[in-house]
Amino acid sequence: MRPPLSHALAPTLALVPAPSLHERWFVSDEGLPTRWDQLFAGPTLAAVGTAVVVLGVVWLLWLLRGRRPILPGPMDLGASPERLALLLGWVPLLLAVHTAVPLFVSGVNGQLFTPNLGLAQPADAFVGLLEIGIGLLLFYGAFSRYAALALAGTWLLGLFLFGPVRLIEQTIFLGIAAFFFIAGRGPIAVDRVFGPWAGARERLLGLAVPLLRAGTGISLVWLAFTEKLLNLPLAARFLREYPDVNFLPALGIDAGTEAFVGMAGTVELTVGLLVLSGMFTRAVIVFLWLPFNLSLAYFGWRELVGHLPIYAAMAILLLWGQGGPRMLEALRAGLLPMAEKPVGGRGEAAHRSS
């Protein structure tokens, strides 16, 4: 049962609705395939055109500001390089925990990554065990690079089980896999026992966060098409089940389902392209946080668990911003192994000398 607060939150939630709503998590898409024949239809072209225009305006503003961000980063707010390095050293742990929890839940429930990718027997047992194993390795930070390869392999396995349309929606997991393969699991991990081979790949380190950003942005862009712009019947089914999400009637606007879905798809497409572009990243992430958090009161635990990976990606992108040499150097310093101390210290050495 939806909480009573949902009626109060729904209009606010829907002001920026699209990025936070995954229709297939809550309603079945049986008999409602993605309509690729609508790719060049008027409403889809209008949505794409609007997104491109917004992207162009943002690009001009980006150039006029000399590629400077709107919102300040940690160092602009007074963080020293040492403290920033310490903070960025926790980034892999943050991402690992936020990825492991949905992997555990999906593995136990016989799903691949998300609720709409339900597995049949015996694949559910095999894939579920794989997901739980990957989650444990990431959670404890043991053999993280192999866990990253296994996560990417699980995504590829999903291509054969569900087809490319469903799996491209989950490219955020490819971005996460790329991040861990390059950056490792950071200083707070079992991998530290194994020495430098389990740590970050320094020559590729500059790609770790951009690849995570790319995986996140592609997921948003693809979902804009497959759950909204190219699948109006699915969105209509979702709105029949959750009518409060459409806030337009509450504002006295007599617009139908098609208009609302078109607006939602346009917002999601635009935001996804902005995430991919890397322009004003912190401002885009702050905008995204509103719908992703407000939707929790309306959709509950399934929404929370399913969105944990993107919550982590958003937090990392908020810290990282547009990146740059100072951020990269801080990340490199934060991922370096902690200083090793000899077991036993001076007392043991003195005991041996005596």
CSV table of C-alpha atoms in Angstrom, one decimal:
chain,number,residue,atom,x,y,z
A,1,MET,CA,0.0,0.0,0.0
A,2,ARG,CA,1.3,3.4,-0.9
A,3,PRO,CA,1.8,5.8,2.0
A,4,PRO,CA,-0.8,8.6,2.6
A,5,LEU,CA,2.0,11.1,2.1
A,6,SER,CA,2.1,10.2,-1.6
A,7,HIS,CA,-0.8,12.4,-2.5
A,8,ALA,CA,1.0,15.4,-1.1
A,9,LEU,CA,4.3,14.5,-2.6
A,10,ALA,CA,3.2,13.5,-6.1
A,11,PRO,CA,2.9,17.0,-7.6
A,12,THR,CA,6.3,18.0,-6.3
A,13,LEU,CA,7.8,14.7,-7.4
A,14,ALA,CA,6.5,15.0,-10.9
A,15,LEU,CA,7.9,18.5,-11.4
A,16,VAL,CA,11.1,16.7,-12.5
A,17,PRO,CA,9.6,13.2,-12.9
A,18,ALA,CA,11.3,11.3,-15.6
A,19,PRO,CA,14.7,10.3,-14.3
A,20,SER,CA,13.4,8.7,-11.1
A,21,LEU,CA,10.7,6.5,-12.6
A,22,HIS,CA,11.3,3.0,-13.9
A,23,GLU,CA,7.9,1.8,-15.1
A,24,ARG,CA,9.0,-1.8,-15.6
A,25,TRP,CA,9.9,-2.1,-11.9
A,26,PHE,CA,6.2,-1.7,-11.0
A,27,VAL,CA,4.1,-2.8,-13.9
A,28,SER,CA,4.4,-5.6,-16.4
A,29,ASP,CA,5.4,-4.8,-20.0
A,30,GLU,CA,3.9,-8.0,-21.3
A,31,GLY,CA,2.5,-7.4,-24.8
A,32,LEU,CA,4.0,-3.9,-24.8
A,33,PRO,CA,7.3,-4.0,-26.8
A,34,THR,CA,9.4,-1.0,-27.6
A,35,ARG,CA,8.0,0.7,-30.7
A,36,TRP,CA,11.0,1.4,-32.8
A,37,ASP,CA,8.7,2.4,-35.7
A,38,GLN,CA,8.0,5.5,-33.6
A,39,LEU,CA,11.6,6.6,-33.6
A,40,PHE,CA,11.0,9.2,-36.3
A,41,ALA,CA,7.5,10.1,-35.3
A,42,GLY,CA,6.6,13.7,-34.5
A,43,PRO,CA,6.5,13.4,-30.7
A,44,THR,CA,9.9,11.6,-30.6
A,45,LEU,CA,11.5,14.0,-32.9
A,46,ALA,CA,10.1,16.9,-30.9
A,47,ALA,CA,11.6,15.4,-27.7
A,48,VAL,CA,15.0,14.9,-29.4
A,49,GLY,CA,15.0,18.3,-30.8
A,50,THR,CA,14.2,19.9,-27.5
A,51,ALA,CA,17.0,18.0,-25.8
A,52,VAL,CA,19.5,19.0,-28.5
A,53,VAL,CA,18.4,22.7,-28.2
A,54,VAL,CA,18.8,22.6,-24.4
A,55,LEU,CA,22.2,20.9,-24.8
A,56,GLY,CA,23.3,23.5,-27.3
A,57,VAL,CA,22.3,26.4,-24.9
A,58,VAL,CA,24.1,24.7,-22.1
A,59,TRP,CA,27.2,24.3,-24.3
A,60,LEU,CA,27.2,28.0,-25.2
A,61,LEU,CA,26.9,28.9,-21.5
A,62,TRP,CA,29.7,26.5,-20.7
A,63,LEU,CA,31.9,28.3,-23.2
A,64,LEU,CA,30.9,31.8,-22.0
A,65,ARG,CA,31.9,30.8,-18.5
A,66,GLY,CA,35.3,29.5,-19.7
A,67,ARG,CA,34.3,25.9,-18.9
A,68,ARG,CA,34.0,26.9,-15.2
A,69,PRO,CA,31.4,25.1,-13.1
A,70,ILE,CA,28.3,26.8,-11.6
A,71,LEU,CA,28.6,25.0,-8.3
A,72,PRO,CA,31.9,25.0,-6.4
A,73,GLY,CA,33.8,21.8,-5.7
A,74,PRO,CA,35.5,20.6,-2.5
A,75,MET,CA,38.7,22.5,-3.1
A,76,ASP,CA,36.8,25.7,-3.9
A,77,LEU,CA,35.1,25.3,-0.5
A,78,GLY,CA,38.4,25.1,1.3
A,79,ALA,CA,39.4,21.4,1.2
A,80,SER,CA,43.1,20.9,1.2
A,81,PRO,CA,44.7,18.5,-1.3
A,82,GLU,CA,45.4,16.1,1.5
A,83,ARG,CA,41.8,16.1,2.9
A,84,LEU,CA,40.4,15.8,-0.6
A,85,ALA,CA,42.6,12.8,-1.3
A,86,LEU,CA,41.4,11.3,2.0
A,87,LEU,CA,37.8,11.8,0.9
A,88,LEU,CA,38.3,10.4,-2.6
A,89,GLY,CA,39.9,7.4,-1.0
A,90,TRP,CA,36.5,6.4,0.4
A,91,VAL,CA,34.8,6.6,-3.1
A,92,PRO,CA,35.4,3.0,-4.0
A,93,LEU,CA,34.0,1.8,-0.7
A,94,LEU,CA,30.9,4.0,-1.2
A,95,LEU,CA,30.3,2.6,-4.7
A,96,ALA,CA,31.0,-1.0,-3.6
A,97,VAL,CA,28.4,-0.9,-0.8
A,98,HIS,CA,25.8,0.7,-3.0
A,99,THR,CA,26.4,-1.8,-5.7
A,100,ALA,CA,26.6,-4.9,-3.5
A,101,VAL,CA,23.2,-4.4,-1.8
A,102,PRO,CA,21.1,-4.5,-5.0
A,103,LEU,CA,23.2,-7.5,-6.2
A,104,PHE,CA,22.4,-9.3,-3.0
A,105,VAL,CA,18.7,-8.5,-3.3
A,106,SER,CA,18.6,-9.5,-7.0
A,107,GLY,CA,20.5,-12.7,-6.4
A,108,VAL,CA,18.1,-13.8,-3.6
A,109,ASN,CA,15.0,-12.9,-5.6
A,110,GLY,CA,16.1,-14.6,-8.9
A,111,GLN,CA,16.6,-11.3,-10.8
A,112,LEU,CA,19.3,-9.9,-12.9
A,113,PHE,CA,20.2,-6.4,-11.5
A,114,THR,CA,16.6,-5.1,-11.4
A,115,PRO,CA,13.0,-6.3,-10.6
A,116,ASN,CA,11.9,-6.4,-14.3
A,117,LEU,CA,14.7,-8.8,-15.2
A,118,GLY,CA,13.3,-11.9,-13.6
A,119,LEU,CA,15.1,-15.2,-14.3
A,120,ALA,CA,13.6,-18.6,-14.9
A,121,GLN,CA,15.0,-21.9,-13.5
A,122,PRO,CA,17.7,-23.0,-13.5
A,123,ALA,CA,19.3,-19.7,-14.6
A,124,ASP,CA,18.0,-17.9,-11.5
A,125,ALA,CA,20.1,-20.1,-9.2
A,126,PHE,CA,23.3,-19.7,-11.3
A,127,VAL,CA,23.0,-16.0,-12.0
A,128,GLY,CA,21.8,-15.4,-8.4
A,129,LEU,CA,24.9,-17.1,-7.0
A,130,LEU,CA,27.1,-15.1,-9.4
A,131,GLU,CA,25.5,-11.8,-8.3
A,132,ILE,CA,25.8,-12.6,-4.6
A,133,GLY,CA,29.5,-13.7,-5.1
A,134,ILE,CA,30.3,-10.5,-7.0
A,135,GLY,CA,28.5,-8.4,-4.3
A,136,LEU,CA,30.5,-10.1,-1.5
A,137,LEU,CA,33.8,-9.5,-3.3
A,138,LEU,CA,33.0,-5.8,-3.9
A,139,PHE,CA,31.7,-5.4,-0.3
A,140,TYR,CA,34.8,-6.8,1.3
A,141,GLY,CA,37.2,-5.4,-1.4
A,142,ALA,CA,38.7,-8.8,-2.2
A,143,PHE,CA,39.9,-9.6,-5.7
A,144,SER,CA,38.0,-6.5,-6.8
A,145,ARG,CA,39.4,-6.4,-10.3
A,146,TYR,CA,38.2,-9.9,-11.0
A,147,ALA,CA,34.8,-9.0,-9.5
A,148,ALA,CA,34.7,-6.1,-11.9
A,149,LEU,CA,35.3,-8.5,-14.8
A,150,ALA,CA,32.7,-10.8,-13.5
A,151,LEU,CA,30.2,-8.0,-13.2
A,152,ALA,CA,30.8,-7.0,-16.9
A,153,GLY,CA,30.6,-10.7,-17.8
A,154,THR,CA,27.2,-10.9,-16.0
A,155,TRP,CA,26.0,-7.9,-18.0
A,156,LEU,CA,27.1,-9.6,-21.2
A,157,LEU,CA,25.3,-12.8,-20.2
A,158,GLY,CA,22.2,-10.7,-19.8
A,159,LEU,CA,22.4,-9.8,-23.5
A,160,PHE,CA,21.7,-13.4,-24.3
A,161,LEU,CA,19.0,-13.9,-21.7
A,162,PHE,CA,17.0,-10.6,-22.2
A,163,GLY,CA,18.3,-9.0,-25.4
A,164,PRO,CA,20.1,-5.7,-25.9
A,165,VAL,CA,17.1,-3.4,-25.2
A,166,ARG,CA,16.8,-4.4,-21.6
A,167,LEU,CA,20.5,-4.6,-20.9
A,168,ILE,CA,21.5,-1.2,-22.3
A,169,GLU,CA,19.1,0.2,-19.7
A,170,GLN,CA,21.6,-1.2,-17.2
A,171,THR,CA,24.8,0.2,-18.6
A,172,ILE,CA,25.4,1.8,-15.3
A,173,PHE,CA,26.7,-1.6,-14.1
A,174,LEU,CA,29.2,-1.6,-17.0
A,175,GLY,CA,30.4,1.8,-15.8
A,176,ILE,CA,30.7,0.5,-12.3
A,177,ALA,CA,32.7,-2.5,-13.6
A,178,ALA,CA,35.0,-0.2,-15.5
A,179,PHE,CA,35.5,2.0,-12.4
A,180,PHE,CA,36.6,-0.9,-10.2
A,181,PHE,CA,38.7,-2.5,-12.9
A,182,ILE,CA,40.7,0.7,-13.2
A,183,ALA,CA,40.6,2.2,-9.7
A,184,GLY,CA,40.5,-0.9,-7.6
A,185,ARG,CA,38.7,-0.9,-4.3
A,186,GLY,CA,40.7,1.8,-2.5
A,187,PRO,CA,42.6,1.8,0.7
A,188,ILE,CA,39.9,0.2,2.9
A,189,ALA,CA,39.8,-3.3,1.3
A,190,VAL,CA,41.1,-6.9,1.7
A,191,ASP,CA,43.0,-6.2,-1.6
A,192,ARG,CA,45.5,-4.2,0.4
A,193,VAL,CA,46.9,-7.4,1.7
A,194,PHE,CA,47.9,-8.5,-1.8
A,195,GLY,CA,50.1,-5.6,-2.7
A,196,PRO,CA,50.2,-3.2,-5.7
A,197,TRP,CA,48.9,-5.6,-8.3
A,198,ALA,CA,45.4,-5.3,-6.7
A,199,GLY,CA,45.5,-1.5,-6.6
A,200,ALA,CA,44.7,1.2,-9.1
A,201,ARG,CA,45.9,1.2,-12.7
A,202,GLU,CA,47.6,4.6,-12.6
A,203,ARG,CA,47.9,5.1,-16.4
A,204,LEU,CA,44.2,4.6,-16.8
A,205,LEU,CA,43.0,6.3,-13.7
A,206,GLY,CA,41.8,9.4,-15.5
A,207,LEU,CA,39.2,7.2,-17.2
A,208,ALA,CA,37.6,5.7,-14.1
A,209,VAL,CA,35.1,8.4,-13.2
A,210,PRO,CA,34.3,9.4,-16.9
A,211,LEU,CA,33.4,5.8,-17.7
A,212,LEU,CA,31.2,5.6,-14.6
A,213,ARG,CA,29.6,8.9,-15.8
A,214,ALA,CA,29.1,7.4,-19.3
A,215,GLY,CA,27.4,4.3,-18.0
A,216,THR,CA,25.0,6.4,-15.9
A,217,GLY,CA,24.2,8.8,-18.7
A,218,ILE,CA,23.6,6.1,-21.3
A,219,SER,CA,21.2,4.3,-18.9
A,220,LEU,CA,19.2,7.5,-18.5
A,221,VAL,CA,19.1,8.3,-22.3
A,222,TRP,CA,18.1,4.7,-23.2
A,223,LEU,CA,15.3,4.6,-20.6
A,224,ALA,CA,13.9,7.8,-22.0
A,225,PHE,CA,13.3,6.0,-25.2
A,226,THR,CA,12.4,2.4,-24.1
A,227,GLU,CA,10.1,3.3,-21.2
A,228,LYS,CA,8.6,6.6,-22.4
A,229,LEU,CA,9.1,8.0,-25.9
A,230,LEU,CA,8.9,4.7,-27.7
A,231,ASN,CA,6.5,2.9,-25.4
A,232,LEU,CA,3.5,5.1,-24.7
A,233,PRO,CA,1.3,2.1,-23.9
A,234,LEU,CA,3.7,1.0,-21.1
A,235,ALA,CA,3.8,4.5,-19.6
A,236,ALA,CA,0.0,4.7,-19.8
A,237,ARG,CA,-0.3,1.4,-18.0
A,238,PHE,CA,2.0,2.7,-15.3
A,239,LEU,CA,0.0,5.9,-14.9
A,240,ARG,CA,-3.2,4.0,-14.6
A,241,GLU,CA,-1.7,2.1,-11.7
A,242,TYR,CA,-0.1,5.2,-10.2
A,243,PRO,CA,-2.2,8.1,-11.3
A,244,ASP,CA,-0.9,10.5,-8.7
A,245,VAL,CA,2.4,10.7,-10.7
A,246,ASN,CA,0.8,12.8,-13.4
A,247,PHE,CA,0.6,16.2,-11.6
A,248,LEU,CA,-0.8,18.2,-14.5
A,249,PRO,CA,-4.5,17.8,-13.6
A,250,ALA,CA,-3.6,18.9,-10.0
A,251,LEU,CA,-2.3,22.2,-11.5
A,252,GLY,CA,-5.5,22.6,-13.5
A,253,ILE,CA,-3.7,21.7,-16.8
A,254,ASP,CA,-6.0,19.6,-19.0
A,255,ALA,CA,-3.2,17.6,-20.7
A,256,GLY,CA,-3.5,13.9,-21.5
A,257,THR,CA,-1.3,11.0,-20.8
A,258,GLU,CA,0.6,11.4,-24.1
A,259,ALA,CA,1.6,15.0,-23.3
A,260,PHE,CA,2.8,14.1,-19.8
A,261,VAL,CA,4.8,11.1,-21.0
A,262,GLY,CA,6.3,13.2,-23.8
A,263,MET,CA,7.4,15.8,-21.2
A,264,ALA,CA,8.8,13.1,-18.9
A,265,GLY,CA,10.7,11.4,-21.7
A,266,THR,CA,12.1,14.8,-22.8
A,267,VAL,CA,13.3,15.6,-19.3
A,268,GLU,CA,15.0,12.2,-18.9
A,269,LEU,CA,16.6,12.4,-22.4
A,270,THR,CA,17.9,15.9,-21.7
A,271,VAL,CA,19.3,15.0,-18.3
A,272,GLY,CA,21.0,11.9,-19.6
A,273,LEU,CA,22.7,13.9,-22.4
A,274,LEU,CA,23.8,16.5,-19.9
A,275,VAL,CA,25.3,13.8,-17.7
A,276,LEU,CA,27.1,12.3,-20.7
A,277,SER,CA,28.4,15.8,-21.8
A,278,GLY,CA,30.3,16.4,-18.5
A,279,MET,CA,29.1,20.1,-18.6
A,280,PHE,CA,28.0,21.6,-15.2
A,281,THR,CA,28.1,18.1,-13.8
A,282,ARG,CA,27.5,19.2,-10.2
A,283,ALA,CA,24.5,21.3,-11.1
A,284,VAL,CA,23.0,18.5,-13.1
A,285,ILE,CA,23.4,16.0,-10.2
A,286,VAL,CA,21.8,18.4,-7.7
A,287,PHE,CA,18.8,18.7,-10.1
A,288,LEU,CA,18.7,14.9,-10.3
A,289,TRP,CA,18.7,14.4,-6.5
A,290,LEU,CA,15.3,15.9,-6.1
A,291,PRO,CA,13.2,13.4,-8.1
A,292,PHE,CA,15.4,10.4,-7.0
A,293,ASN,CA,14.9,11.2,-3.3
A,294,LEU,CA,11.3,12.3,-3.4
A,295,SER,CA,10.2,9.2,-5.3
A,296,LEU,CA,11.3,7.1,-2.3
A,297,ALA,CA,8.3,8.1,-0.2
A,298,TYR,CA,6.0,7.1,-3.1
A,299,PHE,CA,7.5,3.9,-4.3
A,300,GLY,CA,9.2,2.5,-1.2
A,301,TRP,CA,11.9,-0.1,-0.8
A,302,ARG,CA,12.0,-1.4,-4.3
A,303,GLU,CA,12.8,2.1,-5.5
A,304,LEU,CA,15.5,2.6,-2.8
A,305,VAL,CA,17.3,-0.7,-3.5
A,306,GLY,CA,17.1,-0.3,-7.3
A,307,HIS,CA,18.5,3.2,-7.2
A,308,LEU,CA,21.4,2.6,-4.8
A,309,PRO,CA,24.0,2.3,-7.6
A,310,ILE,CA,22.9,5.5,-9.2
A,311,TYR,CA,22.9,7.3,-5.8
A,312,ALA,CA,26.5,6.3,-5.5
A,313,ALA,CA,27.4,7.4,-9.0
A,314,MET,CA,25.6,10.8,-8.4
A,315,ALA,CA,27.6,11.3,-5.1
A,316,ILE,CA,30.9,10.5,-6.9
A,317,LEU,CA,30.1,12.8,-9.8
A,318,LEU,CA,29.1,15.6,-7.4
A,319,LEU,CA,32.5,15.4,-5.8
A,320,TRP,CA,34.4,14.9,-9.2
A,321,GLY,CA,32.6,17.6,-11.2
A,322,GLN,CA,34.4,18.1,-14.4
A,323,GLY,CA,37.5,16.5,-13.1
A,324,GLY,CA,40.8,18.1,-14.0
A,325,PRO,CA,44.5,17.6,-13.0
A,326,ARG,CA,43.9,18.5,-9.3
A,327,MET,CA,41.1,16.1,-8.9
A,328,LEU,CA,43.0,13.3,-10.6
A,329,GLU,CA,46.0,13.8,-8.5
A,330,ALA,CA,43.8,13.8,-5.3
A,331,LEU,CA,42.2,10.6,-6.5
A,332,ARG,CA,45.6,9.0,-7.2
A,333,ALA,CA,46.8,10.0,-3.7
A,334,GLY,CA,43.7,8.7,-2.1
A,335,LEU,CA,44.0,5.3,-3.7
A,336,LEU,CA,47.6,4.8,-2.7
A,337,PRO,CA,48.3,2.0,-0.2
A,338,MET,CA,48.5,3.0,3.4
A,339,ALA,CA,52.0,3.2,4.9
A,340,GLU,CA,53.0,-0.3,6.0
A,341,LYS,CA,54.3,-0.9,9.5
A,342,PRO,CA,56.5,-3.8,10.5
A,343,VAL,CA,54.8,-6.3,12.6
A,344,GLY,CA,55.8,-6.1,16.2
A,345,GLY,CA,57.4,-2.6,15.9
A,346,ARG,CA,60.4,-1.5,18.0
A,347,GLY,CA,59.7,-3.7,20.9
A,348,GLU,CA,60.0,-6.9,18.8
A,349,ALA,CA,63.2,-5.6,17.2
A,350,ALA,CA,64.7,-4.8,20.6
A,351,HIS,CA,63.7,-8.2,21.8
A,352,ARG,CA,65.5,-9.9,18.9
A,353,SER,CA,68.6,-7.8,19.4
A,354,SER,CA,68.8,-8.8,23.0
